[in-house]
Coordinates of C-alpha atoms in Angstrom, one line a residue:
M1 CA 107.1 70.5 125.4
D2 CA 108.6 67.1 126.7
I3 CA 112.2 67.1 127.9
R4 CA 113.7 64.3 129.5
H5 CA 117.3 64.9 128.8
I6 CA 119.0 68.1 129.0
D7 CA 120.0 67.7 125.1
N8 CA 116.3 68.0 124.0
F9 CA 115.9 71.3 125.6
D10 CA 116.0 75.0 123.9
E11 CA 115.7 77.5 126.2
R12 CA 114.4 79.7 123.7
T13 CA 111.2 77.4 123.6
F14 CA 110.6 78.1 127.5
F15 CA 110.1 82.1 126.5
A16 CA 107.8 81.5 124.1
Y17 CA 104.9 80.2 126.8
D18 CA 103.5 82.3 129.3
K19 CA 102.4 79.3 131.5
V20 CA 104.7 76.6 132.3
V21 CA 104.0 73.0 133.8
F22 CA 106.8 70.8 135.3
C23 CA 105.5 67.2 135.5
F24 CA 107.5 64.6 137.1
F25 CA 107.8 61.4 139.0
V26 CA 109.0 62.0 142.2
A27 CA 112.0 59.7 143.7
L28 CA 113.7 59.9 147.1
N29 CA 111.6 63.1 147.5
S30 CA 113.3 65.0 144.9
I31 CA 113.0 66.2 141.3
P32 CA 114.7 64.7 138.7
S33 CA 118.2 65.6 137.7
T34 CA 117.3 66.8 134.4
T35 CA 114.9 69.2 135.8
L36 CA 117.7 70.8 137.8
E37 CA 119.8 70.9 134.5
I38 CA 116.8 72.9 132.9
F39 CA 116.9 75.5 135.9
Q40 CA 120.7 75.8 135.7
K41 CA 120.6 76.6 131.8
L42 CA 117.6 79.2 132.5
E43 CA 119.4 81.0 135.5
S44 CA 119.9 84.6 135.0
S45 CA 117.8 84.9 131.8
S46 CA 114.9 87.2 131.8
K47 CA 111.5 85.3 132.2
T48 CA 108.0 86.0 132.5
A49 CA 106.3 82.9 132.4
H50 CA 103.6 81.6 135.4
I51 CA 104.9 78.2 136.8
Y52 CA 102.9 75.2 137.8
A53 CA 104.0 71.6 139.0
L54 CA 102.4 68.3 138.7
A55 CA 104.5 65.8 141.1
I56 CA 103.5 62.3 140.9
C57 CA 104.8 59.7 143.8
D58 CA 104.3 56.1 144.3
E59 CA 103.8 56.3 148.1
F60 CA 100.4 56.7 149.7
E61 CA 101.3 59.8 151.2
C62 CA 101.3 62.9 148.6
E63 CA 103.5 64.8 151.0
K64 CA 106.3 62.9 149.4
C65 CA 106.2 65.4 146.8
D66 CA 106.4 68.2 148.9
T67 CA 110.3 68.6 149.0
S68 CA 110.2 68.6 145.1
L69 CA 107.7 71.2 145.2
K70 CA 109.6 73.7 147.6
I71 CA 112.8 73.2 145.1
I72 CA 110.4 74.3 142.3
K73 CA 109.1 77.5 144.6
N74 CA 112.2 78.4 145.7
W75 CA 113.9 78.4 142.0
C76 CA 111.0 80.5 141.3
L77 CA 111.5 83.1 143.8
H78 CA 115.3 83.2 143.0
E79 CA 114.3 83.7 139.4
N80 CA 111.7 86.1 139.7
L81 CA 109.1 84.0 138.5
E82 CA 105.3 83.6 140.0
Y83 CA 105.0 80.0 141.3
K84 CA 101.0 79.7 140.3
G85 CA 100.3 76.2 141.9
D86 CA 100.8 72.4 141.9
M87 CA 98.9 69.1 141.8
R88 CA 100.3 66.0 143.9
I89 CA 99.5 62.6 143.2
G90 CA 100.3 59.9 145.4
S91 CA 100.1 56.0 145.1
C92 CA 100.1 56.6 141.1
L93 CA 100.9 53.3 140.0
T94 CA 98.1 51.5 142.2
I95 CA 95.7 54.0 141.9
M96 CA 95.7 53.9 138.2
K97 CA 94.7 50.1 138.3
T98 CA 91.6 50.7 140.2
N99 CA 88.4 52.8 139.7
N100 CA 89.7 55.7 141.6
R101 CA 91.7 56.3 138.5
F102 CA 88.5 58.5 137.7
I103 CA 89.0 60.7 140.3
V104 CA 92.5 61.3 139.5
C105 CA 91.4 62.1 135.7
N106 CA 88.7 64.6 137.2
Q107 CA 91.4 66.4 139.4
I108 CA 93.7 66.4 136.3
K109 CA 91.3 68.2 134.6
K110 CA 90.5 70.9 137.3
F111 CA 94.1 71.3 137.7
A112 CA 94.2 71.9 133.6
H113 CA 91.4 74.4 133.9
A114 CA 93.0 76.4 136.6
I115 CA 95.9 76.8 134.7
I116 CA 94.0 77.9 131.7
N117 CA 92.5 80.5 133.7
D118 CA 95.9 81.4 135.3
Q119 CA 94.3 80.5 138.5
D120 CA 96.3 79.7 142.0
T121 CA 95.8 76.3 142.7
H122 CA 97.4 73.5 145.1
L123 CA 95.4 69.8 144.4
S124 CA 96.4 66.7 146.1
I125 CA 95.0 63.1 145.6
T126 CA 95.9 59.6 146.6
L127 CA 93.7 56.4 147.3
P128 CA 91.0 56.7 150.1
N129 CA 92.9 54.8 152.9
E130 CA 96.0 53.0 153.5
K131 CA 94.3 49.9 153.5
S132 CA 92.9 50.5 150.3
F133 CA 96.5 51.5 149.1
F134 CA 98.2 48.2 150.7
K135 CA 95.5 45.9 149.0
N136 CA 95.8 47.6 145.6
A137 CA 99.5 47.6 145.8
N138 CA 100.0 43.7 146.8
K139 CA 97.5 42.9 143.9
Y140 CA 99.7 45.0 141.3
W141 CA 102.9 43.7 142.8
S142 CA 101.4 39.8 142.7
K143 CA 100.5 40.1 139.2
E144 CA 103.9 41.8 138.1
I145 CA 105.9 38.8 139.6
K146 CA 103.7 36.4 138.2
K147 CA 104.4 38.2 134.6
K148 CA 108.1 37.8 135.4
H149 CA 107.9 34.1 136.3
K150 CA 106.0 33.4 133.2
Q151 CA 108.2 35.2 131.3
R152 CA 111.3 33.3 132.7
R153 CA 109.6 30.0 132.4
K154 CA 109.1 30.8 128.7
Q155 CA 112.9 32.0 128.2
R156 CA 114.0 28.4 129.8
N157 CA 111.5 26.6 127.4
F158 CA 112.7 28.6 124.4
F159 CA 116.7 27.4 125.2

């Protein structure tokens, strides 16, 4: 179930699953506000699902995801839910533009396998080193800036 807005969330659907994976992009080291709204809507209800989390950040350090995972763990503890594991992906925007994206895909498969088998798991992946991160990030942003300049030139020439 894909929930990006609280209006699309029906809490009865949550209770239909025995395993739930919260997947989100970390901004400012925290979970999205919609997730907090979902937590609030589910509070004080009798639940039995096992909870997993997939946290993605654009920083090199996967540790930037830790605060958001602590929030989910704390919510699980408060709601008597079993927190079974997580996966942290660092430098996401740049890693997916490199050959290392296959390593990420393999780690996601490993994470999915653990969920299917109801195993505890804690995985993390990022680019191999900071030098690689900066090199690939600079390439990525240079391309994006060039695209924007081309678009602006086309718009100016159009008028």
